[in-house]
Amino acid sequence: MIDLALIPVAGRGTSLLPLTKSQPKEMLPVGRKPVVQYVVEELIGCQINRLLFITGSGKTAIENHFDTDAELIDYLRVKGREEELAELAFERDEAEYFYMRQRRQLGLGHAVLCAEPFVRKQSFVVALGDTILGLRRRSEIVRRMIAIYEENPEIGGVIAFDEVDAEEVGNYGIATPGKTIDTEGTFELRDLVEKPSVHEASSRLAVAARYVFSPLLFEYLHRVESDAAGDIQLTDAIRAMLLDGHRVFGVRMRPGEGRYDIGSFESYYKAFTDFATLESMGDLEKM
Ligand code: G1P
């Protein structure tokens, strides 16, 4: 049973400057929690209890957030502030937290490769720390992906996909889907292209920030060349895996499930507004 997730959080978040100058984008508030807390709670809800953050410079606020702050707990207890104490319940999750540094900004594929000495021969989840899945309730897509992966032990991976508008395809890895394998629309991936133009894109199915991988992925991450910007792309390693004949499946997000990619001010404002609105109506799932 897969119980390990890598959470890449090393990116500088330059598209959200000046907000992210000295603050990780993964720590931006969305309603009453920082972005990355939603990601962690989603994973824990899918029985992932080992969380390895791939961090970088300027990201220590993330480590502090998931530490148990005994001094703060004592202070609130002594003062009898039970409601505020309850807001720290997430600190008592059974999960184990690990941190590794990506010492140079060489792309998402490189960030995942940094974890190889820790992961070694295990299968694992990758969950991008800047994307919240699920609005009214936490997404369980990772649980579905793991089930499909475990039913098909020979495959190289399972990737989450969401249908995006034509003008958005250039921001994502885009699938060329092959045959459908179940009633939920799970498909065999034929190809994957990183940030194609609308004309090049063979669908509007965008990689939705969650992946399950066989440790075989590392071989391909070692092999792929950097792109024009000098980045090692995770998408290119997946593509190389497919070209070599390994099977990878795509799982679709359910309609209305909710996906918030905190990659621009527009999407950040939308996330904040949606969560804050539901929060103020008392309509969000509690921990
Ligand atoms: C990354 C991946 C891309 C994926 C996206 C999901 O892009 O490279 O394939 O669709 O995350 O959020 P980034 O957002 O880091 O540019």
Coordinates of C-alpha atoms and ligand atoms in Angstrom, one line a residue:
M1 CA 0.0 0.0 0.0
I2 CA 1.4 3.4 -1.1
D3 CA 1.8 5.7 2.0
L4 CA 4.4 8.1 0.7
A5 CA 3.9 11.5 -1.1
L6 CA 6.5 13.9 -2.4
I7 CA 5.3 17.5 -2.2
P8 CA 7.4 19.8 -4.4
V9 CA 7.4 23.3 -3.0
A10 CA 10.7 24.7 -4.2
G11 CA 9.4 27.0 -7.0
R12 CA 9.9 30.7 -6.3
G13 CA 6.4 31.7 -7.3
T14 CA 7.5 34.7 -9.3
S15 CA 4.1 35.1 -11.0
L16 CA 2.7 36.2 -7.6
L17 CA 5.3 38.9 -6.8
P18 CA 5.4 41.0 -4.7
L19 CA 3.2 38.7 -2.5
T20 CA 5.8 35.9 -2.7
K21 CA 8.9 37.9 -2.2
S22 CA 9.6 36.6 1.3
Q23 CA 6.7 34.2 1.7
P24 CA 6.2 30.8 0.0
K25 CA 3.2 30.8 -2.3
E26 CA 2.3 27.5 -0.7
M27 CA 1.8 29.4 2.6
L28 CA -0.6 32.0 1.1
P29 CA -3.9 32.1 3.0
V30 CA -7.0 30.6 1.3
G31 CA -9.9 31.1 3.7
R32 CA -8.4 30.3 7.1
K33 CA -5.6 27.9 6.1
P34 CA -2.5 28.2 4.0
V35 CA -2.6 26.5 0.6
V36 CA -0.3 23.6 1.5
Q37 CA -2.4 22.6 4.5
Y38 CA -5.2 21.7 2.2
V39 CA -2.8 19.6 0.2
V40 CA -1.6 17.8 3.3
E41 CA -5.1 17.2 4.7
E42 CA -6.2 15.8 1.3
L43 CA -3.3 13.3 1.3
I44 CA -3.8 12.3 4.9
G45 CA -7.4 11.7 4.0
C46 CA -6.1 9.3 1.3
Q47 CA -4.1 7.3 3.9
I48 CA -0.8 8.9 2.9
N49 CA 1.1 9.2 6.2
R50 CA 4.7 9.9 5.1
L51 CA 5.0 13.4 3.5
L52 CA 8.3 14.5 2.0
F53 CA 8.5 18.1 1.0
I54 CA 11.0 19.1 -1.6
T55 CA 11.8 22.6 -0.4
G56 CA 14.1 25.4 -1.5
S57 CA 15.4 28.7 -0.3
G58 CA 12.9 30.9 1.5
K59 CA 10.5 28.0 2.3
T60 CA 11.2 27.4 6.0
A61 CA 7.7 28.8 7.0
I62 CA 6.3 25.5 5.6
E63 CA 8.4 23.4 8.0
N64 CA 7.4 25.7 10.9
H65 CA 3.8 25.3 10.0
F66 CA 3.8 21.5 10.3
D67 CA 5.9 21.4 13.5
T68 CA 4.2 20.8 16.8
D69 CA 4.4 24.2 18.6
A70 CA 4.4 23.0 22.3
E71 CA 4.8 26.6 23.6
L72 CA 1.8 27.8 21.7
I73 CA -0.3 24.8 22.8
D74 CA 0.7 25.4 26.5
Y75 CA -0.1 29.1 26.2
L76 CA -3.6 28.5 24.8
R77 CA -4.3 25.7 27.3
V78 CA -3.3 27.8 30.3
K79 CA -5.5 30.7 29.0
G80 CA -8.4 28.2 28.5
R81 CA -8.7 29.2 24.8
E82 CA -10.1 25.9 23.7
E83 CA -11.5 27.1 20.3
E84 CA -8.1 28.5 19.2
L85 CA -6.4 25.3 20.5
A86 CA -8.8 23.3 18.2
E87 CA -7.4 25.2 15.2
L88 CA -4.1 23.4 15.9
A89 CA -5.6 19.9 15.6
F90 CA -3.8 19.3 12.4
E91 CA -0.5 19.3 14.3
R92 CA -1.6 16.1 16.0
D93 CA -2.1 14.1 12.8
E94 CA -0.3 10.9 12.8
A95 CA 1.7 11.8 9.6
E96 CA 5.5 11.9 9.5
Y97 CA 7.0 14.9 7.8
F98 CA 10.3 14.9 6.0
Y99 CA 12.2 17.7 4.2
M100 CA 14.7 17.7 1.4
R101 CA 16.2 20.7 -0.4
Q102 CA 16.4 21.2 -4.1
R103 CA 19.6 23.2 -4.1
R104 CA 19.2 24.6 -7.6
Q105 CA 16.1 25.6 -9.5
L106 CA 16.2 23.1 -12.3
G107 CA 12.6 22.3 -12.8
L108 CA 9.9 20.0 -11.4
G109 CA 11.5 16.8 -12.8
H110 CA 14.7 17.7 -11.0
A111 CA 12.8 18.4 -7.8
V112 CA 11.4 14.9 -7.9
L113 CA 14.8 13.4 -8.7
C114 CA 16.2 15.0 -5.5
A115 CA 14.0 12.6 -3.6
E116 CA 15.5 9.4 -5.2
P117 CA 17.9 8.6 -2.3
F118 CA 14.9 8.7 0.1
V119 CA 12.3 6.9 -2.1
R120 CA 14.6 4.3 -3.7
K121 CA 12.5 1.3 -4.7
Q122 CA 9.1 2.4 -3.4
S123 CA 6.1 3.5 -5.4
F124 CA 5.0 7.0 -4.4
V125 CA 2.6 9.9 -5.0
V126 CA 3.7 13.3 -6.2
A127 CA 1.3 16.2 -5.1
L128 CA 2.2 19.7 -6.2
G129 CA 2.1 21.9 -3.1
D130 CA 0.5 24.9 -4.9
T131 CA -2.7 23.2 -6.1
I132 CA -5.8 22.5 -3.9
L133 CA -8.1 19.8 -5.1
G134 CA -11.6 19.6 -3.7
L135 CA -13.8 22.5 -2.4
R136 CA -16.7 21.4 -0.3
R137 CA -14.9 18.2 0.6
R138 CA -11.4 17.0 0.2
S139 CA -10.7 15.3 -3.1
E140 CA -10.2 11.5 -2.9
I141 CA -8.7 11.3 -6.4
V142 CA -5.4 10.1 -5.0
R143 CA -7.1 7.2 -3.3
R144 CA -8.7 6.2 -6.7
M145 CA -5.4 6.6 -8.5
I146 CA -3.6 4.3 -5.9
A147 CA -6.4 1.7 -6.3
I148 CA -5.9 1.7 -10.1
Y149 CA -2.1 1.6 -9.8
E150 CA -2.3 -1.4 -7.4
E151 CA -4.8 -3.3 -9.6
N152 CA -2.2 -2.9 -12.5
P153 CA 1.1 -3.6 -10.8
E154 CA 3.1 -3.6 -14.1
I155 CA 2.3 0.1 -15.0
G156 CA 4.6 3.0 -14.7
G157 CA 2.2 5.5 -13.2
V158 CA -1.3 7.0 -12.9
I159 CA -1.9 10.7 -13.5
A160 CA -4.8 13.0 -12.5
F161 CA -6.4 15.0 -15.3
D162 CA -8.9 17.9 -15.5
E163 CA -10.6 19.3 -18.6
V164 CA -9.5 22.9 -19.0
D165 CA -10.6 25.7 -21.4
A166 CA -8.7 26.1 -24.7
E167 CA -6.9 29.3 -23.5
E168 CA -5.5 27.4 -20.5
V169 CA -3.9 24.4 -22.3
G170 CA -0.6 26.4 -22.7
N171 CA -0.2 26.3 -18.9
Y172 CA -0.3 22.6 -18.4
G173 CA 0.9 19.1 -19.4
I174 CA -1.7 18.0 -22.0
A175 CA -2.7 14.4 -22.7
T176 CA -3.2 12.4 -25.8
P177 CA -5.7 9.9 -24.5
G178 CA -5.8 6.4 -25.7
K179 CA -8.4 3.8 -25.0
T180 CA -10.9 4.1 -22.1
I181 CA -10.6 1.4 -19.5
D182 CA -13.5 1.9 -17.1
T183 CA -16.9 3.6 -16.6
E184 CA -15.3 6.6 -14.9
G185 CA -13.4 7.5 -18.1
T186 CA -10.0 6.3 -16.9
F187 CA -7.8 6.1 -20.0
E188 CA -4.5 4.8 -21.2
L189 CA -2.2 7.7 -21.9
R190 CA -0.7 7.7 -25.4
D191 CA 1.4 10.8 -25.1
L192 CA 1.9 13.9 -22.9
V193 CA 3.1 17.3 -24.0
E194 CA 4.3 20.1 -21.7
K195 CA 2.5 23.4 -22.3
P196 CA 1.6 23.0 -26.0
S197 CA -0.1 25.7 -28.0
V198 CA -3.8 25.3 -28.6
H199 CA -3.1 24.2 -32.1
E200 CA -0.6 21.5 -31.1
A201 CA -2.7 20.2 -28.2
S202 CA -4.4 16.9 -28.9
S203 CA -7.0 17.3 -26.1
R204 CA -7.9 19.7 -23.3
L205 CA -7.0 17.1 -20.6
A206 CA -4.5 18.9 -18.3
V207 CA -2.3 17.2 -15.7
A208 CA -4.0 18.1 -12.4
A209 CA -1.0 18.2 -10.0
R210 CA -1.4 14.6 -8.7
Y211 CA 0.6 11.6 -9.9
V212 CA 1.3 8.1 -8.7
F213 CA 4.6 6.6 -9.9
S214 CA 6.6 3.4 -10.0
P215 CA 10.3 4.0 -8.9
L216 CA 11.0 3.3 -12.6
L217 CA 10.4 7.0 -13.1
F218 CA 13.8 7.9 -11.7
E219 CA 15.6 6.0 -14.5
Y220 CA 13.8 8.3 -17.0
L221 CA 14.4 11.4 -15.0
H222 CA 18.1 10.6 -15.1
R223 CA 17.9 10.2 -18.9
V224 CA 15.8 13.2 -20.1
E225 CA 17.6 16.3 -21.3
S226 CA 16.9 19.8 -19.9
D227 CA 14.4 21.9 -22.0
A228 CA 15.3 25.2 -23.6
A229 CA 15.0 27.0 -20.2
G230 CA 17.4 24.5 -18.6
D231 CA 14.7 22.7 -16.6
I232 CA 14.2 19.0 -16.3
Q233 CA 10.5 18.4 -16.9
L234 CA 8.6 15.7 -15.2
T235 CA 6.4 15.5 -18.3
D236 CA 9.4 14.7 -20.5
A237 CA 10.3 11.7 -18.2
I238 CA 6.7 10.4 -18.4
R239 CA 6.8 10.8 -22.2
A240 CA 10.1 8.9 -22.4
M241 CA 8.6 6.1 -20.2
L242 CA 5.6 5.9 -22.6
L243 CA 7.9 5.8 -25.7
D244 CA 9.7 2.9 -24.1
G245 CA 6.5 0.9 -24.0
H246 CA 5.5 1.4 -20.3
R247 CA 1.8 1.9 -19.6
V248 CA 0.6 5.0 -17.8
F249 CA -3.1 5.6 -17.0
G250 CA -5.0 8.9 -16.7
V251 CA -7.8 9.4 -14.1
R252 CA -10.3 12.2 -14.6
M253 CA -11.3 14.5 -11.9
R254 CA -15.1 14.4 -11.2
P255 CA -17.3 17.2 -12.5
G256 CA -17.5 20.0 -9.9
E257 CA -14.7 18.4 -7.7
G258 CA -12.8 21.8 -7.7
R259 CA -9.2 22.5 -8.6
Y260 CA -7.3 25.6 -7.6
D261 CA -3.9 26.1 -9.1
I262 CA -2.4 29.0 -7.1
G263 CA -0.2 30.0 -10.1
S264 CA -1.6 33.5 -10.9
F265 CA -3.4 36.3 -9.1
E266 CA -6.6 35.4 -10.9
S267 CA -6.6 31.8 -9.7
Y268 CA -5.5 32.8 -6.2
Y269 CA -8.3 35.4 -5.8
K270 CA -10.8 32.8 -7.1
A271 CA -9.5 30.2 -4.6
F272 CA -9.7 32.7 -1.7
T273 CA -13.1 33.9 -2.6
D274 CA -14.6 30.4 -3.0
F275 CA -13.2 29.1 0.2
A276 CA -13.8 32.2 2.3
T277 CA -17.4 32.3 1.1
L278 CA -18.1 28.7 2.0
E279 CA -16.2 29.1 5.3
S280 CA -18.4 32.1 6.3
M281 CA -21.4 30.0 5.5
G282 CA -20.1 27.1 7.7
D283 CA -20.1 24.9 4.6
L284 CA -16.6 23.5 4.6
E285 CA -15.7 20.0 5.8
K286 CA -14.0 20.1 9.2
M287 CA -10.8 18.2 10.0
Ligands
G1P1 C1 3.5 21.7 -13.7 C2 3.6 20.6 -14.7 C3 2.4 20.5 -15.6 C4 1.2 20.4 -14.8 C5 1.0 21.5 -13.8 C6 -0.2 21.3 -12.9 O1 3.6 22.9 -14.4 O2 4.9 20.8 -15.4 O3 2.6 19.4 -16.5 O4 0.0 20.4 -15.7 O5 2.2 21.6 -13.0 O6 -0.3 22.3 -12.0 P1 3.9 24.3 -13.5 O7 2.5 24.7 -13.0 O8 4.9 24.0 -12.5 O9 4.3 25.3 -14.6

